[in-house]
Amino acid sequence: MSRILDQRILLLVISFSVSVQSTKVLSKWKKCGDPECEKAMSRVQATTDYLGPDCRYLNFKTGDEITVYSKLSRENENLWTGSKGKDFGYFPRDAVKVEEVLIGEEVEVLTKETDFLCLHEDKYNFE
């Protein structure tokens, strides 16, 4: 009985640590094409395959086209957010090359906690 309880506690600790990691704020600031971050900033092409560390990241293959909607700034400038088809997430800026710039000026805004949650099938995934 004690062994089963120990295993359940271990699983609970692992589950909690994964949950904390998947909601970790990656930066307090981001740059966007407009104050609501709804306007596409640029169109980029993947220069390498990329598989993100968790569900907040966008996975892609070399040659995929991605639409960029925001770029983290200050604390973590290497991460951009964008979409490929119906998939949306973070990816490293050095894994893509800019094909077309769609905005004239970037606007820096505060991030929100919801910027760092996993989205699955149009619902937030609170792990």
Coordinates of N, CA, C and O in Angstrom, one line a residue:
M1 N 0.8 -1.2 0.0 CA 0.0 0.0 0.0 C 0.9 1.3 0.0 O 0.6 2.2 -0.7
S2 N 1.9 1.2 0.8 CA 2.8 2.4 0.9 C 3.5 2.7 -0.5 O 3.7 3.8 -0.8
R3 N 3.8 1.6 -1.2 CA 4.5 1.7 -2.4 C 3.6 2.4 -3.5 O 4.0 3.3 -4.2
I4 N 2.3 2.0 -3.5 CA 1.4 2.6 -4.4 C 1.2 4.1 -4.1 O 1.1 5.0 -5.0
L5 N 1.1 4.4 -2.8 CA 1.0 5.8 -2.4 C 2.2 6.6 -2.8 O 2.1 7.8 -3.3
D6 N 3.4 6.1 -2.7 CA 4.7 6.7 -3.1 C 4.6 7.0 -4.6 O 5.0 8.1 -5.1
Q7 N 4.2 6.0 -5.4 CA 4.1 6.2 -6.8 C 3.1 7.3 -7.2 O 3.4 8.1 -8.1
R8 N 2.0 7.3 -6.5 CA 1.0 8.4 -6.8 C 1.5 9.8 -6.5 O 1.3 10.7 -7.2
I9 N 2.2 9.9 -5.4 CA 2.8 11.2 -5.0 C 3.9 11.6 -6.1 O 3.9 12.7 -6.5
L10 N 4.7 10.6 -6.5 CA 5.7 10.9 -7.5 C 5.0 11.4 -8.8 O 5.4 12.4 -9.4
L11 N 3.9 10.7 -9.2 CA 3.2 11.1 -10.4 C 2.6 12.5 -10.3 O 2.6 13.3 -11.2
L12 N 2.1 12.8 -9.1 CA 1.5 14.1 -8.8 C 2.6 15.2 -8.9 O 2.4 16.3 -9.5
V13 N 3.8 15.0 -8.4 CA 4.9 15.9 -8.5 C 5.3 16.1 -9.9 O 5.5 17.2 -10.4
I14 N 5.5 15.0 -10.7 CA 5.8 15.2 -12.1 C 4.8 15.9 -12.9 O 5.1 16.8 -13.6
S15 N 3.5 15.6 -12.6 CA 2.4 16.3 -13.3 C 2.4 17.8 -13.0 O 2.3 18.7 -13.9
F16 N 2.7 18.1 -11.7 CA 2.7 19.6 -11.3 C 3.9 20.3 -12.0 O 3.8 21.4 -12.5
S17 N 5.1 19.7 -12.0 CA 6.2 20.3 -12.6 C 6.0 20.5 -14.1 O 6.4 21.5 -14.7
V18 N 5.4 19.6 -14.8 CA 5.1 19.8 -16.3 C 4.1 20.9 -16.4 O 4.2 21.7 -17.3
S19 N 3.1 21.0 -15.6 CA 2.1 22.0 -15.6 C 2.7 23.4 -15.4 O 2.4 24.4 -16.1
V20 N 3.6 23.5 -14.4 CA 4.3 24.8 -14.2 C 5.1 25.2 -15.4 O 5.2 26.3 -15.8
Q21 N 5.9 24.3 -16.0 CA 6.7 24.5 -17.1 C 5.9 25.0 -18.3 O 6.2 25.9 -19.0
S22 N 4.7 24.4 -18.5 CA 3.9 24.8 -19.7 C 3.2 26.1 -19.6 O 2.6 26.6 -20.5
T23 N 3.1 26.7 -18.4 CA 2.5 28.0 -18.2 C 3.5 29.0 -17.8 O 3.2 30.2 -17.5
K24 N 4.8 28.7 -17.9 CA 5.9 29.6 -17.5 C 5.9 30.9 -18.5 O 5.8 30.7 -19.7
V25 N 5.9 32.0 -17.9 CA 6.0 33.3 -18.7 C 7.4 33.3 -19.3 O 8.4 33.3 -18.7
L26 N 7.4 33.4 -20.7 CA 8.7 33.4 -21.4 C 9.2 34.8 -21.5 O 10.4 35.0 -21.7
S27 N 8.4 35.9 -21.4 CA 8.8 37.3 -21.5 C 7.7 38.1 -21.0 O 6.5 37.8 -21.2
K28 N 8.0 39.3 -20.4 CA 6.9 40.2 -20.0 C 6.5 41.1 -21.2 O 5.5 41.8 -21.1
W29 N 7.3 41.2 -22.2 CA 7.0 42.1 -23.3 C 7.1 41.4 -24.7 O 7.8 40.4 -24.8
K30 N 6.3 41.9 -25.6 CA 6.3 41.4 -27.0 C 6.1 42.5 -28.0 O 5.6 43.6 -27.6
K31 N 6.6 42.3 -29.2 CA 6.4 43.3 -30.2 C 5.3 42.7 -31.2 O 5.4 41.6 -31.6
C32 N 4.4 43.6 -31.7 CA 3.3 43.2 -32.5 C 3.2 44.2 -33.7 O 3.7 45.3 -33.6
G33 N 2.3 43.9 -34.6 CA 2.0 44.8 -35.7 C 0.9 45.8 -35.3 O 0.7 46.8 -36.0
D34 N 0.2 45.6 -34.2 CA -0.8 46.5 -33.7 C -1.0 46.2 -32.2 O -0.5 45.2 -31.7
P35 N -1.6 47.1 -31.5 CA -1.8 47.0 -30.0 C -2.5 45.7 -29.6 O -2.2 45.2 -28.5
E36 N -3.3 45.1 -30.4 CA -4.0 43.9 -30.1 C -3.3 42.6 -30.6 O -3.8 41.5 -30.3
C37 N -2.2 42.8 -31.3 CA -1.4 41.7 -31.8 C -2.2 40.8 -32.8 O -2.0 39.6 -32.8
E38 N -3.1 41.4 -33.5 CA -4.0 40.6 -34.4 C -3.5 40.7 -35.9 O -3.8 39.9 -36.7
K39 N -2.7 41.7 -36.2 CA -2.2 42.0 -37.5 C -0.9 41.1 -37.8 O 0.0 41.1 -37.0
A40 N -0.9 40.5 -38.9 CA 0.3 39.7 -39.3 C 1.5 40.6 -39.5 O 1.3 41.7 -40.1
M41 N 2.6 40.3 -38.9 CA 3.8 41.1 -39.1 C 4.7 40.8 -40.3 O 5.2 41.7 -40.9
S42 N 4.8 39.5 -40.6 CA 5.6 39.1 -41.7 C 5.3 37.6 -42.1 O 4.6 36.9 -41.4
R43 N 5.8 37.3 -43.2 CA 5.7 35.9 -43.7 C 7.1 35.4 -43.7 O 8.0 36.0 -44.3
V44 N 7.4 34.2 -43.1 CA 8.7 33.7 -43.1 C 8.7 32.2 -43.6 O 7.7 31.6 -43.8
Q45 N 9.9 31.8 -44.0 CA 10.1 30.4 -44.4 C 11.1 29.7 -43.5 O 12.1 30.2 -43.2
A46 N 10.7 28.4 -43.1 CA 11.6 27.6 -42.3 C 12.9 27.2 -43.0 O 12.8 26.8 -44.1
T47 N 14.0 27.5 -42.3 CA 15.3 27.1 -42.9 C 15.8 25.8 -42.3 O 16.8 25.3 -42.7
T48 N 15.1 25.2 -41.3 CA 15.4 24.0 -40.7 C 14.2 23.3 -40.1 O 13.2 24.0 -39.9
D49 N 14.2 22.1 -39.9 CA 13.1 21.4 -39.1 C 13.2 21.8 -37.7 O 14.3 22.1 -37.1
Y50 N 12.0 22.0 -37.1 CA 12.0 22.4 -35.7 C 10.9 21.6 -34.9 O 9.8 21.5 -35.4
L51 N 11.2 21.0 -33.8 CA 10.3 20.3 -32.9 C 10.4 21.0 -31.5 O 11.5 20.9 -30.9
G52 N 9.4 21.7 -31.1 CA 9.4 22.4 -29.8 C 9.4 21.5 -28.6 O 9.0 20.4 -28.7
P53 N 9.8 22.1 -27.5 CA 9.9 21.3 -26.2 C 8.6 21.0 -25.6 O 8.5 20.1 -24.8
D54 N 7.5 21.8 -25.9 CA 6.2 21.5 -25.3 C 5.1 22.0 -26.2 O 5.4 22.5 -27.3
C55 N 3.8 21.9 -25.8 CA 2.7 22.2 -26.7 C 2.5 23.7 -27.0 O 1.7 24.1 -27.8
R56 N 3.3 24.6 -26.4 CA 3.3 26.0 -26.7 C 4.0 26.4 -27.9 O 3.9 27.5 -28.5
Y57 N 4.8 25.4 -28.5 CA 5.7 25.7 -29.6 C 5.1 25.2 -30.9 O 4.4 24.2 -30.9
L58 N 5.5 25.9 -32.0 CA 5.1 25.5 -33.3 C 6.1 24.5 -33.9 O 7.3 24.9 -34.0
N59 N 5.7 23.4 -34.4 CA 6.6 22.4 -35.0 C 6.5 22.6 -36.5 O 5.4 22.9 -37.1
F60 N 7.6 22.5 -37.2 CA 7.6 22.7 -38.7 C 8.8 22.0 -39.3 O 9.7 21.6 -38.7
K61 N 8.7 21.9 -40.6 CA 9.8 21.3 -41.5 C 10.4 22.4 -42.4 O 9.8 23.4 -42.7
T62 N 11.6 22.1 -42.8 CA 12.3 23.0 -43.7 C 11.4 23.3 -44.9 O 10.8 22.4 -45.5
G63 N 11.3 24.6 -45.2 CA 10.5 25.0 -46.4 C 9.1 25.5 -46.0 O 8.4 26.1 -46.8
D64 N 8.6 25.1 -44.8 CA 7.2 25.5 -44.4 C 7.1 27.0 -44.4 O 8.1 27.7 -43.9
E65 N 6.0 27.6 -44.8 CA 5.7 29.0 -44.6 C 5.0 29.2 -43.3 O 4.0 28.5 -43.0
I66 N 5.4 30.3 -42.6 CA 4.8 30.6 -41.3 C 4.4 32.1 -41.3 O 5.2 32.9 -41.8
T67 N 3.3 32.5 -40.8 CA 2.9 33.8 -40.6 C 3.2 34.3 -39.2 O 2.8 33.6 -38.2
V68 N 4.0 35.3 -39.1 CA 4.4 35.8 -37.7 C 3.5 36.9 -37.2 O 3.1 37.8 -37.9
Y69 N 3.0 36.7 -35.9 CA 2.1 37.7 -35.3 C 2.7 38.4 -34.2 O 2.2 39.5 -33.8
S70 N 3.7 37.9 -33.6 CA 4.4 38.7 -32.5 C 5.8 38.1 -32.3 O 6.2 37.0 -32.7
K71 N 6.6 39.0 -31.6 CA 8.0 38.6 -31.3 C 8.2 39.0 -29.8 O 8.0 40.1 -29.4
L72 N 8.7 38.0 -29.1 CA 9.0 38.3 -27.7 C 10.1 39.3 -27.6 O 11.0 39.3 -28.5
S73 N 10.1 40.2 -26.6 CA 11.2 41.2 -26.6 C 11.7 41.3 -25.1 O 11.2 40.7 -24.2
R74 N 12.8 42.0 -25.0 CA 13.6 42.2 -23.8 C 14.2 40.9 -23.2 O 15.3 40.5 -23.6
E75 N 13.4 40.1 -22.5 CA 13.9 38.9 -21.8 C 14.2 37.8 -22.7 O 15.1 36.9 -22.4
N76 N 13.5 37.7 -23.8 CA 13.7 36.5 -24.7 C 13.4 36.8 -26.1 O 12.5 36.3 -26.7
E77 N 14.3 37.6 -26.7 CA 14.1 38.1 -28.1 C 14.2 37.0 -29.2 O 13.8 37.3 -30.3
N78 N 14.7 35.9 -28.8 CA 14.8 34.8 -29.9 C 13.5 34.1 -30.3 O 13.5 33.5 -31.3
L79 N 12.5 34.3 -29.5 CA 11.2 33.6 -29.8 C 10.2 34.5 -30.5 O 9.9 35.6 -30.0
W80 N 9.7 34.0 -31.6 CA 8.6 34.6 -32.3 C 7.4 33.7 -32.2 O 7.5 32.5 -31.9
T81 N 6.2 34.3 -32.4 CA 5.0 33.5 -32.5 C 4.3 33.6 -33.9 O 4.4 34.6 -34.5
G82 N 3.8 32.5 -34.3 CA 3.2 32.5 -35.6 C 2.3 31.3 -35.8 O 2.2 30.4 -35.0
S83 N 1.8 31.2 -37.1 CA 0.9 30.1 -37.4 C 1.3 29.5 -38.7 O 1.9 30.1 -39.6
K84 N 1.0 28.2 -38.8 CA 1.3 27.4 -40.0 C 0.0 26.6 -40.1 O -0.3 25.7 -39.4
G85 N -0.8 27.0 -41.1 CA -2.2 26.3 -41.2 C -3.0 26.7 -40.0 O -3.0 27.8 -39.6
K86 N -3.5 25.6 -39.3 CA -4.3 25.9 -38.1 C -3.4 25.8 -36.8 O -3.9 26.0 -35.7
D87 N -2.1 25.5 -36.9 CA -1.2 25.4 -35.8 C -0.7 26.7 -35.4 O -0.3 27.5 -36.3
F88 N -0.5 27.0 -34.1 CA 0.0 28.3 -33.7 C 1.0 28.0 -32.5 O 0.7 27.2 -31.7
G89 N 2.1 28.8 -32.4 CA 3.0 28.6 -31.3 C 4.3 29.4 -31.5 O 4.5 30.1 -32.4
Y90 N 5.1 29.2 -30.5 CA 6.5 29.9 -30.5 C 7.5 29.1 -31.3 O 7.4 27.9 -31.4
F91 N 8.4 29.8 -31.8 CA 9.5 29.1 -32.5 C 10.7 30.1 -32.5 O 10.6 31.3 -32.3
P92 N 12.0 29.5 -32.6 CA 13.2 30.4 -32.6 C 13.3 31.2 -33.9 O 13.1 30.6 -35.0
R93 N 13.6 32.4 -33.8 CA 13.7 33.3 -35.0 C 14.9 32.8 -35.9 O 14.9 33.1 -37.1
D94 N 15.9 32.2 -35.4 CA 17.0 31.7 -36.2 C 16.7 30.4 -37.0 O 17.5 30.0 -37.7
A95 N 15.5 29.9 -36.9 CA 15.1 28.7 -37.6 C 14.3 29.1 -38.9 O 13.8 28.3 -39.6
V96 N 14.2 30.4 -39.1 CA 13.4 30.9 -40.3 C 14.1 32.1 -41.0 O 15.0 32.7 -40.4
K97 N 13.7 32.4 -42.2 CA 14.2 33.6 -42.9 C 13.0 34.3 -43.3 O 11.9 33.8 -43.7
V98 N 13.1 35.7 -43.2 CA 11.9 36.5 -43.6 C 11.8 36.6 -45.1 O 12.8 36.9 -45.8
E99 N 10.6 36.3 -45.5 CA 10.3 36.4 -47.0 C 9.6 37.7 -47.3 O 9.8 38.2 -48.4
E100 N 8.7 38.2 -46.4 CA 8.0 39.4 -46.7 C 7.6 40.1 -45.4 O 7.0 39.4 -44.5
V101 N 7.8 41.4 -45.3 CA 7.5 42.2 -44.1 C 6.1 42.8 -44.5 O 5.9 43.4 -45.5
L102 N 5.1 42.6 -43.6 CA 3.8 43.1 -43.8 C 3.3 44.3 -43.0 O 2.2 44.8 -43.3
I103 N 4.2 44.8 -42.1 CA 3.9 46.0 -41.3 C 5.0 47.0 -41.5 O 6.1 46.7 -41.8
G104 N 4.7 48.3 -41.2 CA 5.7 49.3 -41.2 C 6.4 49.5 -39.9 O 7.5 49.9 -39.9
E105 N 5.7 49.4 -38.8 CA 6.2 49.7 -37.5 C 5.8 48.7 -36.5 O 4.6 48.3 -36.5
E106 N 6.7 48.2 -35.6 CA 6.3 47.3 -34.5 C 5.9 48.1 -33.3 O 6.4 49.2 -33.0
V107 N 4.9 47.5 -32.5 CA 4.4 48.1 -31.3 C 4.8 47.2 -30.2 O 4.5 46.0 -30.2
E108 N 5.4 47.7 -29.1 CA 5.8 46.8 -27.9 C 4.6 46.9 -26.9 O 4.2 48.0 -26.5
V109 N 4.2 45.7 -26.5 CA 3.1 45.6 -25.5 C 3.4 44.6 -24.5 O 4.3 43.7 -24.7
L110 N 2.7 44.7 -23.3 CA 2.9 43.7 -22.3 C 2.3 42.3 -22.7 O 1.2 42.3 -23.4
T111 N 2.9 41.2 -22.3 CA 2.3 39.9 -22.6 C 1.2 39.7 -21.6 O 1.1 40.4 -20.5
K112 N 0.4 38.7 -21.8 CA -0.6 38.3 -20.9 C -0.3 36.8 -20.5 O 0.3 36.1 -21.2
E113 N -0.9 36.4 -19.4 CA -0.7 35.0 -18.9 C -1.2 34.0 -20.0 O -0.6 33.0 -20.2
T114 N -2.3 34.4 -20.7 CA -2.8 33.5 -21.7 C -1.9 33.4 -22.9 O -2.2 32.4 -23.7
D115 N -0.9 34.2 -23.1 CA 0.0 34.1 -24.2 C 0.8 32.8 -24.0 O 1.4 32.4 -25.0
F116 N 0.9 32.3 -22.9 CA 1.8 31.1 -22.6 C 1.1 29.9 -22.2 O 1.6 29.0 -21.6
L117 N -0.2 29.8 -22.6 CA -1.0 28.5 -22.4 C -1.0 27.7 -23.6 O -1.0 28.3 -24.7
C118 N -1.2 26.4 -23.5 CA -1.3 25.6 -24.7 C -2.7 25.7 -25.2 O -3.7 25.7 -24.5
L119 N -2.8 25.8 -26.6 CA -4.1 25.8 -27.2 C -4.3 24.5 -28.0 O -3.5 24.2 -28.8
H120 N -5.4 23.8 -27.7 CA -5.7 22.6 -28.5 C -7.2 22.6 -28.9 O -8.1 22.8 -28.0
E121 N -7.4 22.5 -30.2 CA -8.8 22.4 -30.7 C -9.6 23.6 -30.2 O -10.7 23.5 -29.7
D122 N -9.1 24.8 -30.3 CA -9.8 26.1 -30.0 C -10.1 26.2 -28.5 O -11.0 27.0 -28.1
K123 N -9.5 25.4 -27.6 CA -9.7 25.5 -26.2 C -8.4 25.7 -25.5 O -7.4 25.1 -25.9
Y124 N -8.4 26.4 -24.4 CA -7.2 26.4 -23.6 C -7.0 25.1 -22.8 O -7.9 24.5 -22.3
N125 N -5.7 24.7 -22.8 CA -5.4 23.5 -22.1 C -4.7 23.8 -20.8 O -3.6 24.2 -20.7
F126 N -5.5 23.8 -19.7 CA -5.0 24.0 -18.3 C -4.6 22.7 -17.8 O -5.4 21.9 -17.4
E127 N -3.3 22.4 -17.8 CA -2.8 21.0 -17.5 C -2.9 20.8 -16.0 O -2.5 21.6 -15.2

